[in-house]
Amino acid sequence: MSGVTLGVWQFTENSPRLIVPVIDKESPLEATQRYINSFKENPLLRELVPKAYQNIELYSLQGSFLSEWPKSSRPKLAFIANWAEDLEPNGERINRNIQRFQQAGSDPFVIPISADLGLSLQETRAFHLELARHFDILVALGGDHIATELYQKQNMTSPEDWNSNITRDRSEFNLISAYKTLPRLKKGLFFGICRGHQFNGLIDGHELRSIGKAEADHFNSTGDSATTKQTWHPVSVEESSLLARLLRGFLHPLKGNRFFSKENEAENFSNRVGVVVNSIHQQVVILREDAISRPVAFHSPTMIEALESVPDENNKIISLSIQFHGEFPQDISKNEEFSLMGFALIKRIIALSRRNLALSRSSKNACLPLFRFNSF
């Protein structure tokens, strides 16, 4: 297999730590320059090139191999960037998420948009394998629509086209798929949010479809910010699921919930427990019975709000994805209870990863008893 290692580069000491594949005899900064040049030259990615990359001077950057970074007792986490601003040194969203997940107990890095640019198929596989081996948690964030070429035979636009990009989206699809399936030296955990949940559903064999503006309980089209675009609705959560255990203390009976607008909707949730969540999306995961992951939260009998899959003899990874934005702090969600729940979920996911790693160290063949979380 091609010799690929992981490099880390930063604009400044306090800016996000960006992961880049280093091939052959490159230095981390030479690999960074190769990536940035490929990014600028790609006709389908030019609109995503951050302003900070326009006149970048290589000598002004900080670069090193990932192996040179101090070892941390915290689970090593990688976000997948999908917005141009995620690659800016002062990008608001990525820095907010880095801070939030760091406060929850992880050691976060960022994988740039289409980080595999310019790599051969063999080099890309080696890059993915290095990511699977070195990162304990992979997080796919919310963002733009997923390119319809990945889930429809014809290239059909969504009701409101949210900047889909087939080059970026195919790269992210392949990265998530590889992380979930490649062999690894230790147990891993995938966590998907909104767009990341949709990728997870698509990869696992569920359907993805666009929804119209008439389905207003998923997106406020008159909003001009994350706060004003979000809407709220109830979701039922399977009580036997990992998600239910991670949300312990926040689940409530849904019957009689004030968010119900239709009688048949109330009947669907009769005698169920769940939570009220936010929503900013126009693509949804639709249940397929033959898919490999388990749907554990629903907005309707077929519309999936969360997916999970558990480790077995052949797969060491835990996979969990949610359609809602539990990562929003209170100043964005404007809902204190929801943001407290979201942060608790993140902390418990990271604690689960830490426990997972401890089991990996204690026994190479240890299988995590997923449904016994007395510590949460």
PDB file of C-alpha atoms in Angstrom, residues 163-324:
ATOM      1  CA  ASN A 163     -25.051  24.703  -2.508  1.00  0.00           C
ATOM      2  CA  SER A 164     -24.594  21.010  -3.215  1.00  0.00           C
ATOM      3  CA  ASN A 165     -21.187  20.168  -4.681  1.00  0.00           C
ATOM      4  CA  ILE A 166     -20.562  16.727  -6.138  1.00  0.00           C
ATOM      5  CA  THR A 167     -16.756  16.816  -5.699  1.00  0.00           C
ATOM      6  CA  ARG A 168     -16.956  17.767  -2.026  1.00  0.00           C
ATOM      7  CA  ASP A 169     -19.924  15.508  -1.331  1.00  0.00           C
ATOM      8  CA  ARG A 170     -18.494  12.405  -3.017  1.00  0.00           C
ATOM      9  CA  SER A 171     -15.261  12.867  -1.054  1.00  0.00           C
ATOM     10  CA  GLU A 172     -17.169  13.121   2.235  1.00  0.00           C
ATOM     11  CA  PHE A 173     -19.357  10.126   1.340  1.00  0.00           C
ATOM     12  CA  ASN A 174     -16.274   8.000   0.631  1.00  0.00           C
ATOM     13  CA  LEU A 175     -14.499   9.173   3.799  1.00  0.00           C
ATOM     14  CA  ILE A 176     -17.431   8.344   6.094  1.00  0.00           C
ATOM     15  CA  SER A 177     -18.016   5.014   4.374  1.00  0.00           C
ATOM     16  CA  ALA A 178     -14.346   4.088   4.759  1.00  0.00           C
ATOM     17  CA  TYR A 179     -14.215   5.132   8.416  1.00  0.00           C
ATOM     18  CA  LYS A 180     -17.242   2.954   9.161  1.00  0.00           C
ATOM     19  CA  THR A 181     -15.902  -0.142   7.378  1.00  0.00           C
ATOM     20  CA  LEU A 182     -12.084  -0.187   7.213  1.00  0.00           C
ATOM     21  CA  PRO A 183     -10.120  -2.379   9.633  1.00  0.00           C
ATOM     22  CA  ARG A 184      -8.684  -0.488  12.580  1.00  0.00           C
ATOM     23  CA  LEU A 185      -6.309  -0.991  15.476  1.00  0.00           C
ATOM     24  CA  LYS A 186      -8.852   0.241  18.023  1.00  0.00           C
ATOM     25  CA  LYS A 187     -12.561   0.841  18.287  1.00  0.00           C
ATOM     26  CA  GLY A 188     -14.017   3.924  16.633  1.00  0.00           C
ATOM     27  CA  LEU A 189     -17.166   6.015  16.826  1.00  0.00           C
ATOM     28  CA  PHE A 190     -18.954   7.890  14.042  1.00  0.00           C
ATOM     29  CA  PHE A 191     -21.306  10.749  14.946  1.00  0.00           C
ATOM     30  CA  GLY A 192     -23.350  12.479  12.247  1.00  0.00           C
ATOM     31  CA  ILE A 193     -25.387  15.683  12.601  1.00  0.00           C
ATOM     32  CA  CYS A 194     -28.084  16.774  10.094  1.00  0.00           C
ATOM     33  CA  ARG A 195     -26.191  16.487   6.783  1.00  0.00           C
ATOM     34  CA  GLY A 196     -23.931  13.957   8.525  1.00  0.00           C
ATOM     35  CA  HIS A 197     -27.032  11.959   9.517  1.00  0.00           C
ATOM     36  CA  GLN A 198     -28.193  12.007   5.902  1.00  0.00           C
ATOM     37  CA  PHE A 199     -24.817  10.699   4.712  1.00  0.00           C
ATOM     38  CA  ASN A 200     -25.016   7.981   7.352  1.00  0.00           C
ATOM     39  CA  GLY A 201     -28.468   6.909   6.210  1.00  0.00           C
ATOM     40  CA  LEU A 202     -27.439   6.886   2.565  1.00  0.00           C
ATOM     41  CA  ILE A 203     -24.291   4.847   3.253  1.00  0.00           C
ATOM     42  CA  ASP A 204     -26.217   2.328   5.366  1.00  0.00           C
ATOM     43  CA  GLY A 205     -28.828   1.701   2.668  1.00  0.00           C
ATOM     44  CA  HIS A 206     -31.735   3.932   3.686  1.00  0.00           C
ATOM     45  CA  GLU A 207     -33.288   6.366   1.202  1.00  0.00           C
ATOM     46  CA  LEU A 208     -32.664  10.092   1.021  1.00  0.00           C
ATOM     47  CA  ARG A 209     -35.174  12.430  -0.514  1.00  0.00           C
ATOM     48  CA  SER A 210     -35.858  16.128  -0.769  1.00  0.00           C
ATOM     49  CA  ILE A 211     -38.950  17.601   0.837  1.00  0.00           C
ATOM     50  CA  GLY A 212     -40.974  20.590  -0.279  1.00  0.00           C
ATOM     51  CA  LYS A 213     -41.545  23.929   1.364  1.00  0.00           C
ATOM     52  CA  ALA A 214     -45.014  22.742   2.325  1.00  0.00           C
ATOM     53  CA  GLU A 215     -43.406  20.590   5.015  1.00  0.00           C
ATOM     54  CA  ALA A 216     -42.775  23.701   7.061  1.00  0.00           C
ATOM     55  CA  ASP A 217     -42.079  21.889  10.324  1.00  0.00           C
ATOM     56  CA  HIS A 218     -38.551  21.156   9.069  1.00  0.00           C
ATOM     57  CA  PHE A 219     -37.372  24.573   7.910  1.00  0.00           C
ATOM     58  CA  ASN A 220     -38.436  28.215   8.194  1.00  0.00           C
ATOM     59  CA  SER A 221     -37.789  29.588   4.704  1.00  0.00           C
ATOM     60  CA  THR A 222     -38.137  33.201   5.874  1.00  0.00           C
ATOM     61  CA  GLY A 223     -35.285  32.935   8.389  1.00  0.00           C
ATOM     62  CA  ASP A 224     -31.917  34.575   7.799  1.00  0.00           C
ATOM     63  CA  SER A 225     -29.823  32.823  10.473  1.00  0.00           C
ATOM     64  CA  ALA A 226     -29.570  29.430  12.149  1.00  0.00           C
ATOM     65  CA  THR A 227     -31.733  30.783  14.965  1.00  0.00           C
ATOM     66  CA  THR A 228     -34.554  32.040  12.760  1.00  0.00           C
ATOM     67  CA  LYS A 229     -34.409  29.195  10.212  1.00  0.00           C
ATOM     68  CA  GLN A 230     -34.965  26.495  12.830  1.00  0.00           C
ATOM     69  CA  THR A 231     -38.383  25.054  13.591  1.00  0.00           C
ATOM     70  CA  TRP A 232     -39.369  22.680  16.399  1.00  0.00           C
ATOM     71  CA  HIS A 233     -41.186  19.346  16.462  1.00  0.00           C
ATOM     72  CA  PRO A 234     -41.375  16.181  18.590  1.00  0.00           C
ATOM     73  CA  VAL A 235     -39.535  12.958  17.815  1.00  0.00           C
ATOM     74  CA  SER A 236     -40.161   9.593  19.407  1.00  0.00           C
ATOM     75  CA  VAL A 237     -37.119   7.689  20.686  1.00  0.00           C
ATOM     76  CA  GLU A 238     -36.920   3.902  20.977  1.00  0.00           C
ATOM     77  CA  GLU A 239     -36.563   3.187  24.685  1.00  0.00           C
ATOM     78  CA  SER A 240     -34.247   0.195  24.129  1.00  0.00           C
ATOM     79  CA  SER A 241     -31.756   2.209  22.071  1.00  0.00           C
ATOM     80  CA  LEU A 242     -28.300   3.541  22.797  1.00  0.00           C
ATOM     81  CA  LEU A 243     -29.656   7.019  21.983  1.00  0.00           C
ATOM     82  CA  ALA A 244     -32.276   6.699  24.735  1.00  0.00           C
ATOM     83  CA  ARG A 245     -29.546   5.877  27.234  1.00  0.00           C
ATOM     84  CA  LEU A 246     -27.452   8.792  26.078  1.00  0.00           C
ATOM     85  CA  LEU A 247     -30.491  11.070  26.488  1.00  0.00           C
ATOM     86  CA  ARG A 248     -31.359   9.747  29.928  1.00  0.00           C
ATOM     87  CA  GLY A 249     -32.987  12.456  32.025  1.00  0.00           C
ATOM     88  CA  PHE A 250     -34.245  14.390  28.989  1.00  0.00           C
ATOM     89  CA  LEU A 251     -36.897  12.037  27.541  1.00  0.00           C
ATOM     90  CA  HIS A 252     -40.564  12.777  28.261  1.00  0.00           C
ATOM     91  CA  PRO A 253     -43.935  11.230  27.364  1.00  0.00           C
ATOM     92  CA  LEU A 254     -45.044  12.643  24.011  1.00  0.00           C
ATOM     93  CA  LYS A 255     -48.786  12.154  24.340  1.00  0.00           C
ATOM     94  CA  GLY A 256     -50.509  15.508  24.566  1.00  0.00           C
ATOM     95  CA  ASN A 257     -47.401  17.420  23.512  1.00  0.00           C
ATOM     96  CA  ARG A 258     -48.270  20.958  22.448  1.00  0.00           C
ATOM     97  CA  PHE A 259     -46.277  20.585  19.206  1.00  0.00           C
ATOM     98  CA  PHE A 260     -48.730  18.086  17.740  1.00  0.00           C
ATOM     99  CA  SER A 261     -50.673  19.728  14.944  1.00  0.00           C
ATOM    100  CA  LYS A 262     -52.563  16.761  13.496  1.00  0.00           C
ATOM    101  CA  GLU A 263     -54.677  14.068  15.108  1.00  0.00           C
ATOM    102  CA  ASN A 264     -53.012  11.253  13.144  1.00  0.00           C
ATOM    103  CA  GLU A 265     -49.591  12.562  14.176  1.00  0.00           C
ATOM    104  CA  ALA A 266     -50.614  12.406  17.829  1.00  0.00           C
ATOM    105  CA  GLU A 267     -51.791   8.808  17.304  1.00  0.00           C
ATOM    106  CA  ASN A 268     -48.393   7.843  15.853  1.00  0.00           C
ATOM    107  CA  PHE A 269     -46.692   8.985  19.048  1.00  0.00           C
ATOM    108  CA  SER A 270     -49.278   7.703  21.513  1.00  0.00           C
ATOM    109  CA  ASN A 271     -47.646   6.190  24.611  1.00  0.00           C
ATOM    110  CA  ARG A 272     -44.151   6.974  23.294  1.00  0.00           C
ATOM    111  CA  VAL A 273     -41.285   8.847  24.911  1.00  0.00           C
ATOM    112  CA  GLY A 274     -39.164  11.365  23.119  1.00  0.00           C
ATOM    113  CA  VAL A 275     -37.926  14.919  22.914  1.00  0.00           C
ATOM    114  CA  VAL A 276     -38.757  18.129  21.111  1.00  0.00           C
ATOM    115  CA  VAL A 277     -35.948  18.994  18.701  1.00  0.00           C
ATOM    116  CA  ASN A 278     -35.002  21.712  16.261  1.00  0.00           C
ATOM    117  CA  SER A 279     -34.920  21.298  12.519  1.00  0.00           C
ATOM    118  CA  ILE A 280     -33.209  23.098   9.625  1.00  0.00           C
ATOM    119  CA  HIS A 281     -33.287  20.790   6.627  1.00  0.00           C
ATOM    120  CA  GLN A 282     -34.996  19.948   3.350  1.00  0.00           C
ATOM    121  CA  GLN A 283     -33.525  16.494   2.824  1.00  0.00           C
ATOM    122  CA  VAL A 284     -34.741  13.579   4.941  1.00  0.00           C
ATOM    123  CA  VAL A 285     -33.745   9.976   5.586  1.00  0.00           C
ATOM    124  CA  ILE A 286     -36.528   7.523   4.731  1.00  0.00           C
ATOM    125  CA  LEU A 287     -36.646   4.043   6.239  1.00  0.00           C
ATOM    126  CA  ARG A 288     -35.662   0.970   4.254  1.00  0.00           C
ATOM    127  CA  GLU A 289     -36.175  -2.275   6.116  1.00  0.00           C
ATOM    128  CA  ASP A 290     -33.136  -3.919   4.483  1.00  0.00           C
ATOM    129  CA  ALA A 291     -30.676  -1.173   5.534  1.00  0.00           C
ATOM    130  CA  ILE A 292     -27.906  -2.121   7.953  1.00  0.00           C
ATOM    131  CA  SER A 293     -28.464   0.532  10.642  1.00  0.00           C
ATOM    132  CA  ARG A 294     -31.279   0.681  13.149  1.00  0.00           C
ATOM    133  CA  PRO A 295     -33.670   3.660  13.140  1.00  0.00           C
ATOM    134  CA  VAL A 296     -34.114   4.778  16.750  1.00  0.00           C
ATOM    135  CA  ALA A 297     -35.946   8.116  16.509  1.00  0.00           C
ATOM    136  CA  PHE A 298     -38.803   9.136  14.231  1.00  0.00           C
ATOM    137  CA  HIS A 299     -40.764  12.210  13.242  1.00  0.00           C
ATOM    138  CA  SER A 300     -43.240   9.987  11.379  1.00  0.00           C
ATOM    139  CA  PRO A 301     -43.404   6.195  10.922  1.00  0.00           C
ATOM    140  CA  THR A 302     -40.995   6.372   7.959  1.00  0.00           C
ATOM    141  CA  MET A 303     -39.071   9.647   8.499  1.00  0.00           C
ATOM    142  CA  ILE A 304     -35.920   8.817  10.485  1.00  0.00           C
ATOM    143  CA  GLU A 305     -34.536  11.349  12.975  1.00  0.00           C
ATOM    144  CA  ALA A 306     -31.720   9.135  14.343  1.00  0.00           C
ATOM    145  CA  LEU A 307     -29.811   6.001  13.350  1.00  0.00           C
ATOM    146  CA  GLU A 308     -27.469   3.736  15.243  1.00  0.00           C
ATOM    147  CA  SER A 309     -25.478   0.576  14.644  1.00  0.00           C
ATOM    148  CA  VAL A 310     -23.576  -1.480  17.161  1.00  0.00           C
ATOM    149  CA  PRO A 311     -20.236  -3.328  17.106  1.00  0.00           C
ATOM    150  CA  ASP A 312     -20.092  -7.028  16.332  1.00  0.00           C
ATOM    151  CA  GLU A 313     -17.382  -9.594  15.611  1.00  0.00           C
ATOM    152  CA  ASN A 314     -16.624  -8.050  12.215  1.00  0.00           C
ATOM    153  CA  ASN A 315     -17.068  -4.355  12.959  1.00  0.00           C
ATOM    154  CA  LYS A 316     -15.660  -2.462  15.928  1.00  0.00           C
ATOM    155  CA  ILE A 317     -17.303   0.873  15.198  1.00  0.00           C
ATOM    156  CA  ILE A 318     -20.260   2.481  16.949  1.00  0.00           C
ATOM    157  CA  SER A 319     -22.312   4.630  14.590  1.00  0.00           C
ATOM    158  CA  LEU A 320     -24.855   7.224  15.747  1.00  0.00           C
ATOM    159  CA  SER A 321     -26.444  10.029  13.762  1.00  0.00           C
ATOM    160  CA  ILE A 322     -29.138  12.613  14.500  1.00  0.00           C
ATOM    161  CA  GLN A 323     -31.111  14.893  12.181  1.00  0.00           C
ATOM    162  CA  PHE A 324     -31.432  17.697  14.735  1.00  0.00           C
TER     163      PHE A 324
END
